[in-house]
Backbone as CSV, one residue per row, in Angstrom:
resi,resn,N_x,N_y,N_z,CA_x,CA_y,CA_z,C_x,C_y,C_z
1,MET,263.081,90.156,247.712,262.204,91.182,247.131,261.157,90.510,246.245
2,TYR,259.904,90.842,246.473,258.826,90.259,245.681,258.728,90.954,244.321
3,TYR,258.245,90.207,243.344,258.102,90.694,241.970,259.420,91.290,241.459
4,PRO,260.469,90.478,241.430,261.782,90.978,241.014,261.853,91.215,239.513
5,GLU,262.852,91.967,239.112,263.152,92.123,237.697,264.061,90.966,237.266
6,PRO,263.913,90.474,236.039,264.785,89.377,235.597,266.222,89.849,235.437
7,THR,267.149,89.015,235.850,268.557,89.333,235.674,269.028,88.853,234.298
8,GLU,270.218,89.274,233.921,270.789,88.789,232.664,270.962,87.275,232.701
9,ASP,271.318,86.751,233.879,271.461,85.296,234.012,270.115,84.598,233.848
10,ASP,269.043,85.195,234.397,267.699,84.626,234.226,267.353,84.512,232.746
11,ILE,267.577,85.588,232.022,267.221,85.627,230.599,268.055,84.623,229.812
12,ALA,269.341,84.553,230.117,270.212,83.609,229.417,269.808,82.169,229.707
13,GLN,269.450,81.887,230.963,269.042,80.526,231.316,267.738,80.154,230.622
14,PHE,266.804,81.093,230.575,265.533,80.828,229.910,265.749,80.571,228.425
15,GLU,266.591,81.374,227.795,266.853,81.182,226.371,267.452,79.808,226.096
16,LYS,268.287,79.317,227.010,268.944,78.023,226.833,268.021,76.862,227.181
17,ASP,267.327,76.987,228.323,266.543,75.869,228.849,265.096,75.851,228.376
18,GLY,264.527,77.032,228.096,263.120,77.108,227.721,262.180,77.231,228.895
19,PHE,262.720,77.310,230.104,261.894,77.497,231.302,262.743,78.141,232.385
20,LEU,262.070,78.655,233.410,262.767,79.287,234.529,261.893,79.188,235.768
21,VAL,262.492,78.865,236.900,261.810,78.892,238.194,262.199,80.181,238.905
22,VAL,261.209,80.926,239.379,261.453,82.161,240.135,260.935,81.926,241.549
23,ARG,261.841,81.864,242.498,261.486,81.558,243.882,260.980,82.802,244.612
24,GLU,259.957,82.594,245.466,259.427,83.646,246.341,259.127,84.920,245.566
25,ALA,258.411,84.775,244.476,258.126,85.921,243.608,256.885,86.695,244.035
26,ILE,255.870,86.006,244.528,254.568,86.621,244.809,254.542,87.152,246.240
27,ASP,254.045,88.363,246.413,253.999,88.905,247.770,252.975,88.139,248.607
28,PRO,253.177,88.035,249.934,252.328,87.197,250.781,250.851,87.551,250.740
29,VAL,250.522,88.830,250.568,249.114,89.227,250.540,248.418,88.626,249.324
30,GLU,249.037,88.750,248.160,248.418,88.180,246.960,248.512,86.662,246.954
31,GLN,249.547,86.102,247.551,249.617,84.646,247.659,248.454,84.116,248.493
32,GLN,248.133,84.798,249.583,246.997,84.384,250.404,245.693,84.545,249.640
33,ALA,245.585,85.607,248.845,244.381,85.798,248.032,244.224,84.664,247.023
34,LEU,245.324,84.202,246.448,245.266,83.058,245.536,244.810,81.804,246.269
35,ALA,245.354,81.576,247.464,244.957,80.410,248.247,243.476,80.467,248.604
36,ASP,242.987,81.650,248.964,241.563,81.809,249.275,240.713,81.552,248.035
37,MET,241.179,82.027,246.879,240.467,81.784,245.629,240.375,80.295,245.348
38,GLY,241.477,79.582,245.529,241.469,78.144,245.298,240.527,77.417,246.231
39,ALA,240.536,77.799,247.506,239.649,77.163,248.478,238.188,77.381,248.114
40,GLU,237.886,78.562,247.594,236.513,78.841,247.169,236.154,78.067,245.910
41,MET,237.087,77.976,244.967,236.797,77.301,243.706,236.480,75.822,243.893
42,ILE,237.171,75.143,244.772,236.916,73.709,244.926,235.576,73.439,245.602
43,GLU,234.965,74.483,246.162,233.635,74.348,246.749,232.541,74.827,245.798
44,ARG,232.919,75.188,244.556,231.955,75.723,243.589,231.971,74.884,242.318
45,PRO,231.512,73.629,242.384,231.575,72.766,241.195,230.813,73.305,239.998
46,ALA,229.825,74.157,240.225,229.088,74.738,239.098,229.977,75.640,238.252
47,ASP,231.089,76.100,238.824,232.004,76.994,238.111,233.255,76.283,237.605
48,TRP,233.274,74.956,237.666,234.481,74.239,237.291,234.747,74.264,235.791
49,GLY,233.723,74.416,234.994,233.943,74.518,233.551,234.211,73.184,232.900
50,ASN,235.480,72.860,232.664,235.841,71.668,231.903,236.599,70.660,232.745
51,ASP,236.492,69.402,232.328,237.337,68.332,232.860,238.333,67.993,231.765
52,TRP,239.592,68.380,231.969,240.611,68.168,230.934,240.904,66.684,230.738
53,ASP,240.497,65.856,231.710,240.706,64.410,231.620,239.389,63.673,231.361
54,TRP,238.427,64.363,230.781,237.128,63.758,230.482,237.310,62.588,229.516
55,ARG,236.747,61.437,229.896,236.879,60.212,229.102,235.592,59.927,228.323
56,ARG,235.752,59.218,227.213,234.617,58.950,226.325,233.561,58.050,226.961
57,ASP,233.923,57.285,227.978,232.944,56.412,228.625,232.164,57.123,229.721
58,GLU,232.354,58.448,229.854,231.646,59.220,230.863,230.671,60.184,230.198
59,PRO,229.367,60.086,230.488,228.429,61.096,229.981,228.812,62.483,230.494
60,LEU,228.413,63.509,229.757,228.773,64.879,230.117,228.404,65.203,231.560
61,GLY,227.220,64.771,231.974,226.759,65.081,233.321,227.387,64.240,234.409
62,GLN,228.226,63.274,234.017,228.865,62.394,234.995,230.391,62.433,234.895
63,ARG,230.914,63.577,234.455,232.368,63.719,234.387,232.992,63.597,235.782
64,SER,234.155,62.983,235.834,234.832,62.764,237.117,235.627,63.977,237.583
65,PHE,235.931,64.894,236.677,236.734,66.085,236.979,238.056,65.705,237.658
66,ARG,238.824,64.865,236.963,240.156,64.506,237.450,241.168,65.632,237.213
67,ILE,240.838,66.526,236.258,241.603,67.771,236.099,240.588,68.889,235.862
68,VAL,240.310,69.662,236.891,239.384,70.786,236.767,240.079,71.906,235.994
69,GLN,239.367,72.467,235.023,239.919,73.517,234.159,238.878,74.630,234.050
70,SER,239.193,75.811,234.577,238.199,76.883,234.598,238.869,78.244,234.523
71,GLY,238.224,79.181,233.844,238.631,80.573,233.927,238.233,81.136,235.281
72,VAL,239.001,82.090,235.785,238.696,82.660,237.098,238.665,84.186,237.103
73,ASP,239.159,84.829,236.065,239.139,86.298,236.046,237.726,86.838,236.207
74,ARG,236.762,86.179,235.583,235.382,86.660,235.625,234.774,86.514,237.019
75,LEU,235.304,85.608,237.815,234.769,85.333,239.144,235.502,86.099,240.240
76,PHE,236.741,86.450,239.976,237.578,87.131,240.974,238.214,88.351,240.317
77,PRO,237.485,89.464,240.254,237.949,90.634,239.490,239.218,91.276,240.023
78,TRP,239.651,90.913,241.221,240.919,91.451,241.723,242.104,90.899,240.936
79,LEU,241.955,89.685,240.389,243.096,89.027,239.757,243.614,89.779,238.525
80,PRO,242.747,90.227,237.596,243.274,90.988,236.450,243.980,92.281,236.851
81,ARG,243.617,92.826,238.020,244.212,94.090,238.474,245.406,93.877,239.406
82,SER,245.762,92.635,239.642,246.781,92.321,240.642,248.184,92.702,240.184
83,ARG,249.043,92.922,241.145,250.460,93.139,240.848,251.058,91.890,240.208
84,PHE,250.585,90.738,240.638,251.081,89.480,240.085,250.875,89.433,238.579
85,ARG,249.687,89.817,238.113,249.389,89.781,236.680,250.304,90.739,235.910
86,SER,250.416,91.963,236.381,251.231,92.934,235.644,252.705,92.549,235.674
87,TRP,253.165,92.020,236.816,254.566,91.591,236.898,254.845,90.423,235.957
88,ALA,253.956,89.423,235.948,254.169,88.255,235.091,254.200,88.651,233.618
89,THR,253.401,89.646,233.247,253.417,90.135,231.865,254.781,90.719,231.517
90,ARG,255.293,91.574,232.392,256.595,92.205,232.147,257.731,91.187,232.174
91,PHE,257.708,90.338,233.176,258.787,89.374,233.356,258.820,88.393,232.184
92,GLY,257.644,87.897,231.797,257.587,86.980,230.663,258.056,87.624,229.376
93,GLY,257.709,88.890,229.172,258.164,89.599,227.985,259.670,89.754,227.955
94,ALA,260.254,90.049,229.123,261.712,90.188,229.192,262.401,88.866,228.881
95,LEU,261.839,87.764,229.377,262.429,86.454,229.093,262.365,86.125,227.610
96,MET,261.260,86.494,226.970,261.075,86.189,225.548,261.767,87.193,224.636
97,GLY,262.165,88.344,225.194,262.809,89.366,224.382,261.864,90.049,223.420
98,GLN,260.594,90.146,223.798,259.582,90.791,222.960,258.427,91.239,223.845
99,ASP,257.623,92.164,223.348,256.451,92.587,224.100,255.512,91.405,224.286
100,MET,254.878,91.363,225.449,253.884,90.344,225.735,252.639,91.010,226.298
101,ALA,251.484,90.452,225.951,250.209,90.923,226.485,249.478,89.730,227.080
102,PHE,248.752,89.965,228.170,247.972,88.880,228.763,246.969,88.362,227.750
103,TRP,246.805,87.044,227.715,245.884,86.400,226.772,244.731,85.738,227.517
104,TYR,245.029,84.712,228.319,243.966,84.074,229.102,244.586,83.315,230.272
105,GLU,243.722,82.956,231.220,244.166,82.284,232.440,243.356,81.004,232.637
106,GLN,243.881,80.093,233.438,243.176,78.861,233.781,243.465,78.499,235.236
107,PHE,242.403,78.212,235.973,242.530,77.544,237.266,242.547,76.057,236.965
108,LEU,243.599,75.370,237.380,243.763,73.942,237.119,243.900,73.228,238.458
109,ALA,242.978,72.328,238.738,242.972,71.663,240.036,242.810,70.154,239.861
110,LYS,243.468,69.421,240.749,243.417,67.959,240.711,242.931,67.460,242.063
111,PRO,241.830,66.691,242.086,241.248,66.267,243.357,242.137,65.280,244.107
112,PRO,241.907,65.149,245.417,242.742,64.262,246.235,242.693,62.812,245.755
113,GLY,243.852,62.199,245.653,243.939,60.773,245.376,243.723,60.348,243.950
114,VAL,242.857,61.040,243.218,242.490,60.603,241.865,242.826,61.635,240.796
115,GLY,243.429,62.758,241.179,243.809,63.764,240.188,244.734,63.164,239.151
116,ALA,244.411,63.359,237.882,245.130,62.692,236.794,246.402,63.443,236.413
117,PRO,247.382,62.732,235.868,248.538,63.426,235.293,248.109,64.262,234.088
118,THR,248.796,65.351,233.857,248.658,66.104,232.610,249.822,65.677,231.726
119,PRO,249.558,64.952,230.631,250.650,64.340,229.867,251.542,65.376,229.185
120,TRP,252.650,64.896,228.661,253.582,65.752,227.937,252.891,66.451,226.776
121,HIS,253.137,67.732,226.657,252.590,68.510,225.540,253.366,69.821,225.427
122,GLN,253.153,70.517,224.331,253.689,71.863,224.115,252.512,72.791,223.858
123,ASP,252.527,73.956,224.452,251.399,74.878,224.310,251.159,75.274,222.858
124,GLU,252.220,75.408,222.084,252.052,75.789,220.676,251.254,74.751,219.888
125,ALA,251.212,73.513,220.373,250.412,72.491,219.696,248.932,72.852,219.733
126,TYR,248.503,73.507,220.815,247.126,73.992,220.932,246.955,75.323,220.201
127,TRP,247.948,76.175,220.277,247.801,77.563,219.837,248.028,77.772,218.350
128,GLY,248.756,76.878,217.709,248.945,76.984,216.267,250.179,77.762,215.853
129,ARG,250.362,77.844,214.553,251.579,78.436,213.975,251.699,79.931,214.249
130,THR,250.569,80.596,214.437,250.598,82.039,214.707,251.404,82.360,215.960
131,LEU,251.415,81.443,216.912,252.110,81.662,218.187,253.525,81.095,218.193
132,GLN,254.047,80.681,217.063,255.379,80.090,217.047,256.409,81.060,217.616
133,ASN,257.030,80.656,218.721,258.032,81.474,219.425,257.485,82.834,219.858
134,ARG,256.187,82.898,220.110,255.574,84.191,220.452,254.665,84.093,221.671
135,GLY,254.854,83.049,222.481,254.029,82.894,223.669,254.846,82.448,224.870
136,VAL,254.356,82.780,226.062,255.019,82.377,227.297,253.952,82.152,228.359
137,THR,254.224,81.237,229.281,253.268,80.883,230.323,253.910,81.026,231.692
138,CYS,253.140,81.584,232.631,253.531,81.657,234.038,252.613,80.735,234.832
139,TRP,253.185,79.830,235.610,252.419,78.826,236.357,252.796,78.907,237.823
140,THR,251.794,78.806,238.697,252.064,78.752,240.128,251.038,77.871,240.805
141,ALA,251.433,77.279,241.910,250.505,76.537,242.761,250.225,77.364,244.010
142,PHE,249.100,77.077,244.656,248.703,77.857,245.826,249.241,77.260,247.125
143,HIS,250.073,76.239,247.005,250.621,75.499,248.139,251.875,74.794,247.629
144,ALA,252.576,74.100,248.492,253.765,73.373,248.052,253.361,72.249,247.099
145,VAL,254.125,72.099,246.011,253.863,71.011,245.063,255.154,70.259,244.773
146,GLY,254.996,68.946,244.633,256.104,68.073,244.281,255.605,66.977,243.360
147,ILE,256.404,65.951,243.193,256.020,64.845,242.315,254.728,64.193,242.785
148,GLU,254.504,64.182,244.098,253.356,63.471,244.653,252.018,64.143,244.362
149,ASN,252.016,65.426,244.013,250.728,66.095,243.815,250.664,66.991,242.584
150,GLY,251.626,66.887,241.678,251.435,67.566,240.402,252.304,68.762,240.135
151,CYS,253.602,68.661,240.410,254.490,69.774,240.069,254.879,69.705,238.597
152,MET,255.442,70.796,238.111,255.863,70.892,236.718,257.116,70.058,236.448
153,HIS,257.129,69.461,235.251,258.304,68.807,234.691,258.542,69.437,233.317
154,PHE,259.779,69.766,233.018,260.116,70.375,231.729,261.212,69.576,231.036
155,VAL,261.222,69.631,229.704,262.341,69.107,228.932,263.311,70.258,228.698
156,ARG,264.479,70.162,229.306,265.462,71.226,229.172,265.900,71.360,227.706
157,GLY,265.793,72.573,227.171,266.204,72.827,225.797,265.273,72.251,224.748
158,GLY,264.075,71.844,225.155,263.157,71.203,224.213,262.320,72.152,223.387
159,HIS,262.570,73.456,223.508,261.739,74.444,222.819,262.231,74.764,221.414
160,GLY,263.172,73.977,220.907,263.717,74.261,219.582,262.873,73.769,218.436
161,ASN,261.980,72.812,218.692,261.123,72.318,217.613,259.824,71.781,218.192
162,LEU,258.808,71.748,217.355,257.497,71.267,217.778,257.381,69.780,217.470
163,LEU,256.909,69.015,218.448,256.731,67.580,218.301,255.338,67.264,217.761
164,GLU,255.194,66.085,217.196,253.879,65.621,216.740,252.985,65.391,217.957
165,HIS,251.746,65.854,217.863,250.781,65.673,218.945,249.581,64.861,218.457
166,ARG,248.824,64.352,219.420,247.603,63.616,219.089,246.608,63.767,220.237
167,ASN,245.358,63.594,219.907,244.288,63.552,220.898,244.014,62.078,221.194
168,PRO,244.327,61.573,222.390,244.168,60.147,222.672,242.736,59.681,222.413
169,PRO,242.570,58.495,221.835,241.228,58.036,221.462,240.281,57.876,222.639
170,GLU,240.811,57.668,223.838,239.945,57.499,225.000,239.465,58.824,225.573
171,MET,240.013,59.940,225.076,239.685,61.248,225.622,238.493,61.875,224.909
172,ALA,237.549,62.376,225.695,236.452,63.163,225.139,236.783,64.649,225.180
173,SER,237.809,65.021,225.927,238.237,66.418,225.997,239.153,66.732,224.823
174,ASP,239.630,67.987,224.776,240.533,68.398,223.697,242.000,68.175,224.046
175,LEU,242.280,67.402,225.074,243.636,67.187,225.547,244.538,66.621,224.453
176,LEU,245.733,67.177,224.342,246.736,66.723,223.381,247.944,66.167,224.123
177,VAL,248.589,65.178,223.515,249.778,64.580,224.110,250.849,64.426,223.041
178,CYS,252.105,64.361,223.479,253.222,64.101,222.574,254.180,63.127,223.248
179,GLU,255.040,62.530,222.454,256.075,61.638,222.968,257.402,62.389,222.942
180,ILE,258.043,62.508,224.089,259.338,63.180,224.118,260.440,62.168,223.812
181,PRO,261.543,62.604,223.229,262.646,61.684,222.930,263.153,60.983,224.191
182,GLY,263.606,59.756,224.034,264.053,58.971,225.173,265.247,59.545,225.902
183,ASP,266.059,60.328,225.216,267.240,60.917,225.851,266.995,62.340,226.342
184,SER,265.730,62.717,226.494,265.403,64.080,226.935,265.925,64.340,228.348
185,ASP,266.360,65.557,228.580,266.805,65.996,229.904,265.595,66.556,230.639
186,VAL,264.931,65.698,231.411,263.711,66.085,232.118,264.077,66.686,233.474
187,VAL,263.547,67.872,233.742,263.827,68.580,234.991,262.539,68.672,235.805
188,VAL,262.564,68.139,237.012,261.424,68.194,237.927,261.521,69.481,238.732
189,CYS,260.403,70.212,238.835,260.432,71.539,239.461,259.429,71.658,240.605
190,PRO,259.715,71.047,241.760,258.870,71.309,242.928,259.029,72.761,243.357
191,ILE,257.944,73.366,243.814,258.027,74.753,244.281,257.222,74.925,245.561
192,GLU,257.555,75.971,246.296,256.846,76.345,247.509,255.839,77.448,247.187
193,PRO,254.892,77.717,248.090,253.941,78.811,247.847,254.665,80.126,247.589
194,GLY,254.199,80.857,246.590,254.809,82.129,246.245,255.817,82.049,245.130
195,SER,256.259,80.841,244.790,257.186,80.663,243.676,256.413,80.376,242.397
196,VAL,257.052,80.613,241.250,256.386,80.427,239.962,257.364,79.798,238.978
197,THR,256.809,79.268,237.904,257.626,78.850,236.766,257.166,79.619,235.536
198,PHE,258.106,79.894,234.641,257.805,80.433,233.319,258.297,79.416,232.299
199,HIS,257.534,79.234,231.219,258.046,78.388,230.141,257.652,78.938,228.778
200,HIS,258.553,78.724,227.834,258.376,79.103,226.432,257.214,78.304,225.853
201,SER,256.514,78.885,224.891,255.330,78.234,224.318,255.633,76.924,223.608
202,ALA,256.908,76.641,223.315,257.271,75.382,222.663,257.994,74.418,223.598
203,THR,258.073,74.730,224.880,258.761,73.844,225.819,257.865,72.672,226.203
204,PRO,258.284,71.433,225.979,257.489,70.289,226.436,257.417,70.285,227.965
205,HIS,256.221,70.050,228.477,256.038,70.026,229.925,254.894,69.102,230.297
206,MET,254.881,68.683,231.541,253.810,67.845,232.067,253.743,68.048,233.574
207,THR,252.618,67.615,234.166,252.520,67.567,235.621,252.023,66.185,236.016
208,THR,252.491,65.721,237.151,252.093,64.413,237.653,250.686,64.468,238.245
209,GLY,250.140,63.288,238.547,248.841,63.211,239.193,248.933,63.604,240.662
210,ASN,247.801,63.545,241.325,247.734,63.928,242.734,247.384,62.705,243.574
211,SER,248.370,62.173,244.268,248.152,60.997,245.114,247.986,61.364,246.581
212,THR,247.919,62.654,246.881,247.826,63.097,248.274,246.365,63.210,248.716
213,GLY,246.187,63.597,249.961,244.845,63.712,250.519,244.243,65.093,250.428
214,ARG,244.871,65.993,249.675,244.312,67.337,249.519,244.358,67.738,248.046
215,TRP,243.537,68.704,247.690,243.485,69.185,246.312,244.826,69.792,245.895
216,ARG,245.205,69.555,244.631,246.298,70.304,244.015,245.657,71.447,243.243
217,GLN,246.006,72.687,243.603,245.394,73.869,243.006,246.478,74.742,242.379
218,SER,246.237,75.188,241.155,247.239,76.013,240.477,246.560,77.026,239.564
219,LEU,247.332,78.026,239.191,246.892,79.042,238.241,247.929,79.133,237.138
220,THR,247.474,79.078,235.895,248.361,79.289,234.765,247.891,80.531,234.023
221,GLN,248.835,81.399,233.673,248.535,82.628,232.943,249.325,82.609,231.638
222,HIS,248.610,82.788,230.544,249.221,82.701,229.220,249.338,84.094,228.603
223,PHE,250.485,84.358,228.002,250.779,85.649,227.389,251.254,85.427,225.958
224,ARG,250.954,86.387,225.098,251.382,86.285,223.704,251.824,87.652,223.198
225,ASN,252.591,87.624,222.111,252.975,88.859,221.444,251.709,89.585,220.999
226,PRO,251.568,90.880,221.281,250.332,91.591,220.925,249.979,91.502,219.449
227,GLY,250.969,91.341,218.587,250.693,91.251,217.159,249.893,90.029,216.768
228,CYS,249.869,89.018,217.628,249.126,87.791,217.310,247.620,88.026,217.285
229,ALA,247.152,89.015,218.041,245.708,89.238,218.157,245.070,89.583,216.824
230,ALA,245.816,90.207,215.932,245.267,90.627,214.640,245.401,89.554,213.567
231,GLN,246.019,88.425,213.908,246.241,87.377,212.927,245.237,86.243,213.089
232,GLU,244.877,85.630,211.975,243.987,84.476,212.018,244.727,83.274,212.609
233,PRO,244.052,82.476,213.444,244.700,81.271,213.963,245.077,80.328,212.818
234,ASP,246.192,79.687,212.955,246.659,78.730,211.948,246.970,77.430,212.682
235,HIS,245.918,76.654,212.936,246.050,75.487,213.798,246.619,74.282,213.057
236,TYR,247.231,73.404,213.834,247.756,72.157,213.298,246.624,71.145,213.130
237,SER,246.869,70.127,212.329,245.822,69.160,211.986,245.343,68.359,213.189
238,TRP,246.174,68.248,214.212,245.784,67.451,215.375,244.877,68.203,216.342
239,ARG,244.688,69.492,216.154,243.867,70.291,217.072,242.418,69.854,216.971
240,VAL,241.772,69.684,218.130,240.359,69.324,218.164,239.611,70.374,218.984
241,ARG,238.331,70.527,218.682,237.478,71.451,219.428,236.390,70.651,220.121
242,VAL,236.265,70.836,221.424,235.286,70.102,222.212,234.554,71.091,223.110
243,SER,233.234,71.048,223.090,232.443,71.852,224.015,231.993,70.970,225.172
244,GLN,232.179,71.457,226.385,231.688,70.741,227.556,230.525,71.489,228.201
245,ARG,229.871,72.324,227.416,228.689,73.044,227.891,227.446,72.191,227.660
246,ALA,226.625,72.059,228.686,225.428,71.238,228.582,224.393,71.843,227.650
247,ASP,224.483,73.168,227.390,223.478,73.829,226.559,223.895,73.896,225.101
248,GLU,224.941,73.189,224.711,225.380,73.196,223.314,225.309,71.788,222.728
């Protein structure tokens, strides 16, 4: 059954592990629409937005786009109205045990052969103290993903505390990284089309680079407790702001 309701076991596992894989969650019609969206996006470099792996030795106009990062709701108005969006909101809220509201989305793509790894990080490191234990993310790829092309890796049970983060000196983007403990229980999560992962806003996670001959395309949807919208952001000292707009 597509767009299932979370079971008690799902909720208990998420509370313990900080992440959950939901197999065959997206109905085939919307899965195909996501795949079509991805195919269109990789042919529209003017809409790519940011390069999350932008390096300081690259001028703005010569970014390599090793990790394409772009909003897509504005370009594909069916997505905000999709069953997938409403289901992910409900499912994520049930896992977190609190109301959740959609916040923002990102199309994240890694080009063939040179797509960069997304290093270990926790979403709360970007979002600040206001989102402490109040955010959840749903991630899916538009095709099969594994270690070879950028599947999710999570630290099991790592959502209990926030790690120190930094912006690497070679990065011109706002990318943040952290060091996970050496004894961390790292879980690799390859998935097939139509499957998704959910993770707590404090769960350390990363994705590998793309060494294959085709684009790695994914969509991440971020949700937060509605009460956060009325609160001022309270960012950590390591947070950086970078504009990749040529007109700024």
